Coordinates of C-alpha atoms in Angstrom, one line a residue:
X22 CA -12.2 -84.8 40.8
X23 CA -13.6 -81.8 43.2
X24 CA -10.1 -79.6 41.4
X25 CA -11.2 -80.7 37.5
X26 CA -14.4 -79.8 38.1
X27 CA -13.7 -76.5 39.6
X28 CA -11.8 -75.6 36.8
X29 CA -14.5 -76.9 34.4
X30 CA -16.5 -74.0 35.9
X31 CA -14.0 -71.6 36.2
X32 CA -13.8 -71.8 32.2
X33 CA -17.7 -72.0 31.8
X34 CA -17.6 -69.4 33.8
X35 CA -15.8 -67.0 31.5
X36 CA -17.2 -68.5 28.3
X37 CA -20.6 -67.2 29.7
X38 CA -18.9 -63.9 30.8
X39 CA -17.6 -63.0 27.7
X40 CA -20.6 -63.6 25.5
X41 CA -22.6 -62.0 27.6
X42 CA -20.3 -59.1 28.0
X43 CA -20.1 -58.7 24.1
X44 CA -24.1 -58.6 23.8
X45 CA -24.3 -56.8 26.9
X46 CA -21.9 -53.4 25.2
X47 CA -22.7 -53.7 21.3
X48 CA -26.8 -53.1 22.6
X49 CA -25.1 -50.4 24.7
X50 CA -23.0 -49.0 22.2
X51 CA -25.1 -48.9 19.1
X52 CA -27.8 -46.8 21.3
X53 CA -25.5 -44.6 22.8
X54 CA -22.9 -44.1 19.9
X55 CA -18.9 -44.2 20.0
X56 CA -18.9 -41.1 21.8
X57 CA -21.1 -41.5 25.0
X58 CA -20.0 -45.0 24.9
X59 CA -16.5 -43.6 25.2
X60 CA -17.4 -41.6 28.4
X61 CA -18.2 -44.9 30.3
X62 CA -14.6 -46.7 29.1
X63 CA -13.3 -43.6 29.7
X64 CA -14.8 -43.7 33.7
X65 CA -14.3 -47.5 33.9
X66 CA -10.3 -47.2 33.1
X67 CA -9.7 -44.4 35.7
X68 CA -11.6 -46.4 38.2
X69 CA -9.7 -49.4 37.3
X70 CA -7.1 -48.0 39.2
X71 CA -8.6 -48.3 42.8
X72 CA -8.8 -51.7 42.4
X73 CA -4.9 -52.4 43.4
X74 CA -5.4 -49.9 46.1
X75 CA -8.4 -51.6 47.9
X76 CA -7.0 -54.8 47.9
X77 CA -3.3 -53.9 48.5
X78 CA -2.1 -56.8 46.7
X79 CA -4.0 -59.5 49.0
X80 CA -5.9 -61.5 46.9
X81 CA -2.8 -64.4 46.4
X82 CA -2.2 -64.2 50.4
X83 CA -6.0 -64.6 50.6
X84 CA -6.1 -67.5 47.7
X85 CA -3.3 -69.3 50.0
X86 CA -4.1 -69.0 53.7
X87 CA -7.9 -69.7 53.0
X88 CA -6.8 -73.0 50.6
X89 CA -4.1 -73.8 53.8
X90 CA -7.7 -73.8 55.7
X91 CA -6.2 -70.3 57.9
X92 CA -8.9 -68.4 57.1
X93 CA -10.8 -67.0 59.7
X94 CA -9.1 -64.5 60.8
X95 CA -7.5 -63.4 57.3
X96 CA -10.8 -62.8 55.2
X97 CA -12.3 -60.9 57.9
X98 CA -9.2 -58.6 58.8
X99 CA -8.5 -58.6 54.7
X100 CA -12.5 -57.9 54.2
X101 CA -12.6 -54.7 56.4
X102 CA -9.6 -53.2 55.1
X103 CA -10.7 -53.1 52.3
X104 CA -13.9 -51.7 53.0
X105 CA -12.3 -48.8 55.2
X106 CA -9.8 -48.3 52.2
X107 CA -13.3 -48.1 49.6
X108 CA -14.9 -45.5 52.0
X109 CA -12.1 -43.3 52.2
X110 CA -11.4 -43.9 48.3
X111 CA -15.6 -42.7 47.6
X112 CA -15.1 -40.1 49.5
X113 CA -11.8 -38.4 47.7
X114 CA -13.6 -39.1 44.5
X115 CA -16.8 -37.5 45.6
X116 CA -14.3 -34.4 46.4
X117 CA -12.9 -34.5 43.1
X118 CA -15.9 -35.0 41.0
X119 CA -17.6 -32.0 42.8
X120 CA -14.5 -29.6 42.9
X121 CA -12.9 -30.3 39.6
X122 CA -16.2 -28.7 37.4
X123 CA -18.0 -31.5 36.0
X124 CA -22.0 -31.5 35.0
X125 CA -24.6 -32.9 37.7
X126 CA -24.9 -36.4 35.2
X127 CA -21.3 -36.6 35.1
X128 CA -21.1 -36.9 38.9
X129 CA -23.5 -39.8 39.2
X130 CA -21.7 -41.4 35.9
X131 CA -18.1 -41.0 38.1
X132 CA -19.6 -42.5 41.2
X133 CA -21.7 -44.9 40.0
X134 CA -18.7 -46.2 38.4
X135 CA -16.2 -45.8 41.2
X136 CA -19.1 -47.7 43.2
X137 CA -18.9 -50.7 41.2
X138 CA -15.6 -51.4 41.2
X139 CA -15.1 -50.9 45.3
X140 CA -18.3 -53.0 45.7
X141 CA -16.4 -55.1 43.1
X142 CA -12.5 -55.1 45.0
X143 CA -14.2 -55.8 48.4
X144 CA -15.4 -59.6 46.9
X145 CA -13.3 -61.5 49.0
X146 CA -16.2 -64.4 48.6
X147 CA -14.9 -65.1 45.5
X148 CA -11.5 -65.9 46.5
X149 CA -12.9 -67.7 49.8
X150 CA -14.8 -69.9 46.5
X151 CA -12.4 -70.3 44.4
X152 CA -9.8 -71.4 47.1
X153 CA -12.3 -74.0 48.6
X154 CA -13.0 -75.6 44.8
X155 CA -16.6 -74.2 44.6
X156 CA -16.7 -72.1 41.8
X157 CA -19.5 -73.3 41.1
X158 CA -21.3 -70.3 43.4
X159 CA -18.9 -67.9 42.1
X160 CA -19.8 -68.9 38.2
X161 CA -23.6 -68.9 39.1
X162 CA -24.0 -65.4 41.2
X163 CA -21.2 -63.6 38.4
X164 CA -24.0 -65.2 35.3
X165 CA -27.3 -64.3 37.9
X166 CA -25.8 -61.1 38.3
X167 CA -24.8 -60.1 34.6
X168 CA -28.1 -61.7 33.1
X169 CA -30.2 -59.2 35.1
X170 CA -27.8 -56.6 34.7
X171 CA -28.6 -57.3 30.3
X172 CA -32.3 -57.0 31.1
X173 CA -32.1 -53.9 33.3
X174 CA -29.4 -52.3 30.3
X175 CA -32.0 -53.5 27.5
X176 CA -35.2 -51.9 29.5
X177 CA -32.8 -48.7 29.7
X178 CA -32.5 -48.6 25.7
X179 CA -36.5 -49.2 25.2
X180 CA -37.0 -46.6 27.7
X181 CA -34.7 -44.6 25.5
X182 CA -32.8 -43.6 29.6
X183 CA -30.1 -41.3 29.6
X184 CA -26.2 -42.4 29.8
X185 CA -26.6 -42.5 33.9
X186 CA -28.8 -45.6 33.6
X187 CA -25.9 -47.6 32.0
X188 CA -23.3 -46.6 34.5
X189 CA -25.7 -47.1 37.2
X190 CA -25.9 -51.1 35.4
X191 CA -22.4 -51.4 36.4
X192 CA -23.3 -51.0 40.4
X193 CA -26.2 -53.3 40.2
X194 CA -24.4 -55.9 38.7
X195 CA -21.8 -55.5 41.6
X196 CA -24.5 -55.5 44.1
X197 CA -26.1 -58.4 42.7
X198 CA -23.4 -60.8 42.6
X199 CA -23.3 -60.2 46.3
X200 CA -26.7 -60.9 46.7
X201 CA -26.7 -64.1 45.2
X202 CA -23.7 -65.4 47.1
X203 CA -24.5 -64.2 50.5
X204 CA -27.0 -67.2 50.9
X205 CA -23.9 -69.4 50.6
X206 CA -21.4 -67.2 52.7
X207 CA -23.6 -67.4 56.2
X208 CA -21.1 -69.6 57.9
X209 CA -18.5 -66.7 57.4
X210 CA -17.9 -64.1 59.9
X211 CA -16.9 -60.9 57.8
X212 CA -17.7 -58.5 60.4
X213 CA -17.1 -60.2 63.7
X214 CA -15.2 -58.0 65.8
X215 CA -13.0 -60.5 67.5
X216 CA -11.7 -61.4 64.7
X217 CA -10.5 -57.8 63.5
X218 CA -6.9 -57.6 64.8
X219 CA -4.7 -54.8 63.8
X220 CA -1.5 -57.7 63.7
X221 CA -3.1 -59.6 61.1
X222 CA -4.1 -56.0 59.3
X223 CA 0.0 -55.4 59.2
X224 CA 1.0 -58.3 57.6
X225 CA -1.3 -58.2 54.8
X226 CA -0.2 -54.5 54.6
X227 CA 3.5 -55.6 54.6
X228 CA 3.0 -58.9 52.5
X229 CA 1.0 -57.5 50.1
X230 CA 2.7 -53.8 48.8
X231 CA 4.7 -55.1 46.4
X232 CA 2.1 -57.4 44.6
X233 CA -0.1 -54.0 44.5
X234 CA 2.7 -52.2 42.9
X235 CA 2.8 -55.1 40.0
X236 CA -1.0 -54.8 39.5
X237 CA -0.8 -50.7 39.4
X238 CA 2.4 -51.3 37.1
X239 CA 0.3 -53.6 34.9
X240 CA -2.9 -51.4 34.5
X241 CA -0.3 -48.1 33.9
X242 CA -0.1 -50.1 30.3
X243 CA -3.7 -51.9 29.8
X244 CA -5.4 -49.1 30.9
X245 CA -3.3 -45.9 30.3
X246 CA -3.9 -45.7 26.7
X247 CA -7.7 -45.0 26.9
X248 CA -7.0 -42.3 29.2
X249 CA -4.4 -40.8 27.3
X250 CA -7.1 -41.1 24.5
X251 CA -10.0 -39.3 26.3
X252 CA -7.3 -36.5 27.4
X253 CA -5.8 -35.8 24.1
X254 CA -8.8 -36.7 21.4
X255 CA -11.9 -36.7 23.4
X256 CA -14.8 -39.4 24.8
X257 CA -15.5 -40.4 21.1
X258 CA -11.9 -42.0 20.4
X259 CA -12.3 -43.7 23.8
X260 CA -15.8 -45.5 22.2
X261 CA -14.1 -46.4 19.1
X262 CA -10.7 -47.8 20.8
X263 CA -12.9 -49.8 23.8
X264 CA -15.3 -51.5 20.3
X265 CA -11.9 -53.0 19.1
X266 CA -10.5 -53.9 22.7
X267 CA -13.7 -55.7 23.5
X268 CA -13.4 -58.4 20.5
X269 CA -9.4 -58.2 20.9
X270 CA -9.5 -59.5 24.2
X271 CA -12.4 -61.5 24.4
X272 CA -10.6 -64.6 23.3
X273 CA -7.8 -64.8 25.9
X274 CA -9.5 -66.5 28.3
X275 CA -8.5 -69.3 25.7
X276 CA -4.8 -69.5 26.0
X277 CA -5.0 -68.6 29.8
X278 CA -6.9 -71.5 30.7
X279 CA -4.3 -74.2 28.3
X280 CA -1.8 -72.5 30.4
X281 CA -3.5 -73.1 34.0
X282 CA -4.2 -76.7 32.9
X283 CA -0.4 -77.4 31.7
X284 CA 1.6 -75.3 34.5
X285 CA 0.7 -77.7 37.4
X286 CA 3.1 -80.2 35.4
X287 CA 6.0 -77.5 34.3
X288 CA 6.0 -76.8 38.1
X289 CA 6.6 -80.4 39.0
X290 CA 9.7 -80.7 36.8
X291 CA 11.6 -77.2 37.9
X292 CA 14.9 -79.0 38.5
X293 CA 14.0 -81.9 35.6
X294 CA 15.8 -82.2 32.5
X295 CA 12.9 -82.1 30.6
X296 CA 11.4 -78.9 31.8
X297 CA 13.0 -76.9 29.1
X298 CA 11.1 -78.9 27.3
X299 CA 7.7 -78.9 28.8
X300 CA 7.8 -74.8 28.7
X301 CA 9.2 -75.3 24.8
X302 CA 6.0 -77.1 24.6
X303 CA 3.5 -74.9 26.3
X304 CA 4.8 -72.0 24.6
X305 CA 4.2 -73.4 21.1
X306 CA 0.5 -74.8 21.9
X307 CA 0.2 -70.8 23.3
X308 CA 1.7 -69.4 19.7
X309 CA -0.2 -72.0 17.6
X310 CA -3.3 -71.2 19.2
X311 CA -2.9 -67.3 19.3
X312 CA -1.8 -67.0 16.0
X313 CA -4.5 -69.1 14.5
X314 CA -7.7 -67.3 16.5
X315 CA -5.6 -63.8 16.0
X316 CA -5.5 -63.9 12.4
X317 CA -8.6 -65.0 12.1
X318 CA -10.3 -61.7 14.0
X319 CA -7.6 -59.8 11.8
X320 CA -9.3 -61.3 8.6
X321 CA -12.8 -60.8 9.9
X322 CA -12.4 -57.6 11.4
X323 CA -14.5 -55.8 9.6
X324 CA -17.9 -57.4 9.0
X325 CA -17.3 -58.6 13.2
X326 CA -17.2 -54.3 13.7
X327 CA -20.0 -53.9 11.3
X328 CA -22.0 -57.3 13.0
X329 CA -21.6 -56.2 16.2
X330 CA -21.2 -52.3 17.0
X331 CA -22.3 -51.0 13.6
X332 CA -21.6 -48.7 10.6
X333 CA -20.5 -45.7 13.4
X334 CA -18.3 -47.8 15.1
X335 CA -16.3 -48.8 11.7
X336 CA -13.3 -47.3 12.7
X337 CA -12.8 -49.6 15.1
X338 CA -12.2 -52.0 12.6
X339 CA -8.6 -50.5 11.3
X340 CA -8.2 -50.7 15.6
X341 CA -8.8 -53.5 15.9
X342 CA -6.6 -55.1 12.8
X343 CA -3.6 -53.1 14.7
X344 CA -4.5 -54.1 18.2
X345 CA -5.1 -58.1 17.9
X346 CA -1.1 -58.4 17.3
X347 CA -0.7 -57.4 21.1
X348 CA -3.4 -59.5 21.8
X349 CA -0.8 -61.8 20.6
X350 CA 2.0 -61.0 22.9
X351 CA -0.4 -60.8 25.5
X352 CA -1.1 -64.5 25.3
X353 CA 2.3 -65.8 25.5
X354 CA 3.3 -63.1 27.8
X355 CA 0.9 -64.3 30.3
X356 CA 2.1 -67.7 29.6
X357 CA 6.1 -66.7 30.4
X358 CA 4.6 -65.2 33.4
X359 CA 3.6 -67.7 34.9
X360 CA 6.5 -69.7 33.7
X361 CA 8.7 -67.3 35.7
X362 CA 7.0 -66.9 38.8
X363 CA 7.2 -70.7 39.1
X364 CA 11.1 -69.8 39.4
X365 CA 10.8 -67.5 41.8
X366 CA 11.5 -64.1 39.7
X367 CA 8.9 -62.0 41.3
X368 CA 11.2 -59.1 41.4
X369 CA 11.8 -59.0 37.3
X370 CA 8.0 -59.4 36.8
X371 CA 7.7 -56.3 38.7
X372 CA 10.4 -54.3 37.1
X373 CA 9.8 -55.6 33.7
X374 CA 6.0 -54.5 34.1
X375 CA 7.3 -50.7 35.3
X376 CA 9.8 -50.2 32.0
X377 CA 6.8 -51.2 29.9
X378 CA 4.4 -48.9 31.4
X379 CA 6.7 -46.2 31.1
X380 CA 7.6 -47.7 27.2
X381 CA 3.6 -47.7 26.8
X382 CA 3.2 -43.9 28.1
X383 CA 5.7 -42.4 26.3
X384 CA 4.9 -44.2 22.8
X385 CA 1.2 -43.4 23.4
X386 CA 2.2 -39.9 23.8
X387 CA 4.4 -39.7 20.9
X388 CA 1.8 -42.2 18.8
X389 CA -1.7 -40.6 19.6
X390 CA -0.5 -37.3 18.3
X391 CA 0.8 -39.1 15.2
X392 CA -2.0 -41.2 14.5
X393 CA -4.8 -40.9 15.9
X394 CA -7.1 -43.8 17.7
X395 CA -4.6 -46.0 15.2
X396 CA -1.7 -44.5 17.6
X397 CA -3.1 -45.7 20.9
X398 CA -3.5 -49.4 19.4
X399 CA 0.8 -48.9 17.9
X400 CA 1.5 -48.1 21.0
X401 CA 0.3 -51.5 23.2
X402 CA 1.5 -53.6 20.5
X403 CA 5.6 -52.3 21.0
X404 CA 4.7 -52.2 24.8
X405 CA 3.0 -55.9 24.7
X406 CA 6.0 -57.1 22.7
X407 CA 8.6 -55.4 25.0
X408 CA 6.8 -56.9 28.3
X409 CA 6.0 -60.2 26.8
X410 CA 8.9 -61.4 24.9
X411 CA 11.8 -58.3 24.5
X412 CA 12.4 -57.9 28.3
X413 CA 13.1 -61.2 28.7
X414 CA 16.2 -61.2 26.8
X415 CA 17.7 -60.0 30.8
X416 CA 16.5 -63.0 32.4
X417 CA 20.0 -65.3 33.3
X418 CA 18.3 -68.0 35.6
X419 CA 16.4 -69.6 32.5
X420 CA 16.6 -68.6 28.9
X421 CA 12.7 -67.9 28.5
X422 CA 13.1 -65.8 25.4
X423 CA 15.0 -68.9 23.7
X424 CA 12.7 -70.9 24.3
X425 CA 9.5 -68.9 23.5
X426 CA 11.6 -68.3 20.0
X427 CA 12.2 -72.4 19.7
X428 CA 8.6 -72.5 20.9
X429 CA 7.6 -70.5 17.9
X430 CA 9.7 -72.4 15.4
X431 CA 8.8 -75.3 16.1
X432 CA 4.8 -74.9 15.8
X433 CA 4.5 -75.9 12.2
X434 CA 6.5 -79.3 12.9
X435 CA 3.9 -79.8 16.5
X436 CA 0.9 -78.4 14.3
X437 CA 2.0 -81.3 11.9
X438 CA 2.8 -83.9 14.2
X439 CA -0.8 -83.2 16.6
X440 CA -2.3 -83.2 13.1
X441 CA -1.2 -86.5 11.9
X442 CA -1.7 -88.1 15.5
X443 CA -5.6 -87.2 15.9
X444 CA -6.7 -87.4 12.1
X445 CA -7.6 -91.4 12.2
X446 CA -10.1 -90.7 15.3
X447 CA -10.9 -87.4 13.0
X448 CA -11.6 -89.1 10.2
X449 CA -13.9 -92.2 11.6
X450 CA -15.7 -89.8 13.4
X451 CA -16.4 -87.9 10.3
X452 CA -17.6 -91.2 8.6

């Protein structure tokens, strides 16, 4: 009961998240216009970066040792890495940032953001939460924490503050969520020095490098295309690209969470008969659903733009009509995912991630000079589609691409059949 509860949290949790992140940057945005808007994305996706590099690819060791109740020792050796790893990370940036030419506001923009997302990487409370079925305090302090964050963002556009202020929300919000789970977090010792032991430091070090190298591979083709945008078109394509992302996304928390709730049974039945048939199935609720909400934001792309960011940010709708297709792929790509790491195939994950980073660099190079903003949004859609689905054509041990092809074949016939089998409750409900 304690586990379906957690999860009902965990989804409330981003259900709250995502509406308030959409409020939280169409304010932002429509005061500060697609291209100062584009300077924070632009900072957020090169910090994005450090993230794999703080936590070196412990957070699933973490998630594991602290659920097998083995945590003492773990979270506070995992905790101060990190924080040695953020210091030394802030200080290289504050290096760069002062040596490579930029203005005085640009400085405080870069570290502010750079901030955040250490203060951010360091949160081992939220695995120590999640792990231990209380979400609950991680779902609270992340809504505490982004509420305030709207009023202090909001305050900033009545004030009528410079850019700064709105990267400087970013480390507050950080701060915050720390705040309000510290009060819950006294019975763990973070900083106790006997329990900071170099062995334990070595096998998270060891354990962890290649899961670090997947989540670097990863955000080499979420995050590389706004970069390549800011480099070769400027701040202001950066704006209009991150308007389209933000609604593109913002739904995927959807077909994540069917997949969380239906992979517990696909892992029971690895060497069943039926488990062909099970994925078959969870691949087809993924397309159906996908498909439907995709369309949908394709249709209503424009008066969503128009509703949301405004009449500068319209460009974002053509974007965003390109870009919801690899929203597509992301969906059942993240599905397959899992799907293969339940069989072990942590090494293919990792090399199929590296070919389409270099596939998404190399098209967003070729694409952005082509096209534009438009190029950027070409460019994830072949890479999502060569990660997701295309890649997997090299798998032997299971024929996942034959079965997310029979999965989306057969979703008119399970649309039908789901259809007919809830429409009597439907319909008395409706009388």
């Amino acid at each position: 009961m304690k586990a379906l509860i957690n999860i009902a949290w965990l989804y409330l949790d981003r259900i709250i998240s995502m509406a308030l992140g959409i409020i939280s940057n169409a304010i932002v945005a429509r005061y500060l216009g697609p291209e100062q808007y584009g300077v924070i994305a632009y900072a957020l996706a090169i910090a994005s970066f450090l993230m794999p590099l703080i936590n070196l690819g412990s957070d699933t060791i973490l998630y594991d040792c602290i659920a097998r109740r083995r945590s003492a020792y773990v979270i506070a050796n995992s905790f101060v890495l990190r924080v040695v790893v953020s210091i030394l990370l802030l200080l290289l940036s504050l290096i760069y940032l002062l040596y490579s030419g930029h203005s005085d506001a640009n400085i405080w923009i870069g570290l502010f953001i750079v901030a955040s997302v250490m203060v951010k990487a360091c949160d081992v409370l939220q695995i120590y939460f999640d792990a231990n079925h209380d979400s609950k305090i991680n779902s609270v302090a992340t809504v505490k924490a982004s509420s305030l964050a709207l009023l202090f963002k909001l305050a900033a556009v009545a004030m009528l503050l410079p850019l700064v202020w709105f990267a400087a929300a970013y480390l507050l919000q950080a701060i915050l969520v720390w705040v309000f789970k510290l009060p819950k977090a006294t019975h763990i010792h973070l900083l106790k020095p006997s329990y900071i032991r170099w062995k334990v430091i070595k096998v998270l070090l060891s354990r962890g490098k290649f899961m670090a190298l997947a989540a670097l591979s990863i955000l080499l083709y979420t995050a590389m295309d706004k970069i390549m945008l800011g480099q070769m078109l400027g701040t202001e394509a950066v704006g209009i690209y991150s308007a389209a992302l933000l609604i593109s996304i913002g739904w995927l928390f959807l077909p994540g969470a069917i997949t969380l709730t239906l992979m517990k049974g696909i892992s029971k039945t690895k060497n069943h008969p039926q488990h062909h048939h099970r994925v078959q199935r969870l691949f087809s609720i993924i397309w159906l659903v996908a498909l439907v909400v995709g369309l949908t934001v394709f249709a209503l792309s424009q008066p969503v733009i128009h509703l949301i960011f405004g009449e500068q940010f319209a460009m974002s709708a053509q974007v965003l009509q390109v870009y919801v297709f690899g929203s597509i792929f992301a969906a059942i790509g993240s599905a397959s995912y899992r799907v293969l790491i339940v069989h072990g195939l942590y090494r293919f994950c990792l090399i199929k991630t590296a070919i389409a980073a270099v596939i998404n660099f190399l098209l967003n190079y070729w694409l952005i000079q082509k096209y534009g903003v438009l190029g950027a949004a070409y460019a994830t859609v072949a890479s999502e589609f060569s990660a997701s689905i295309a890649l997997n054509a090299c798998v032997t041990k299971l024929p996942i691409l034959i079965l997310q092809i029979k999965g989306l074949m057969a979703v008119p016939s399970f649309a039908f059949t789901e259809f007919k089998r809830h429409w009597p409750a439907l319909k008395a409900k409706i009388r």
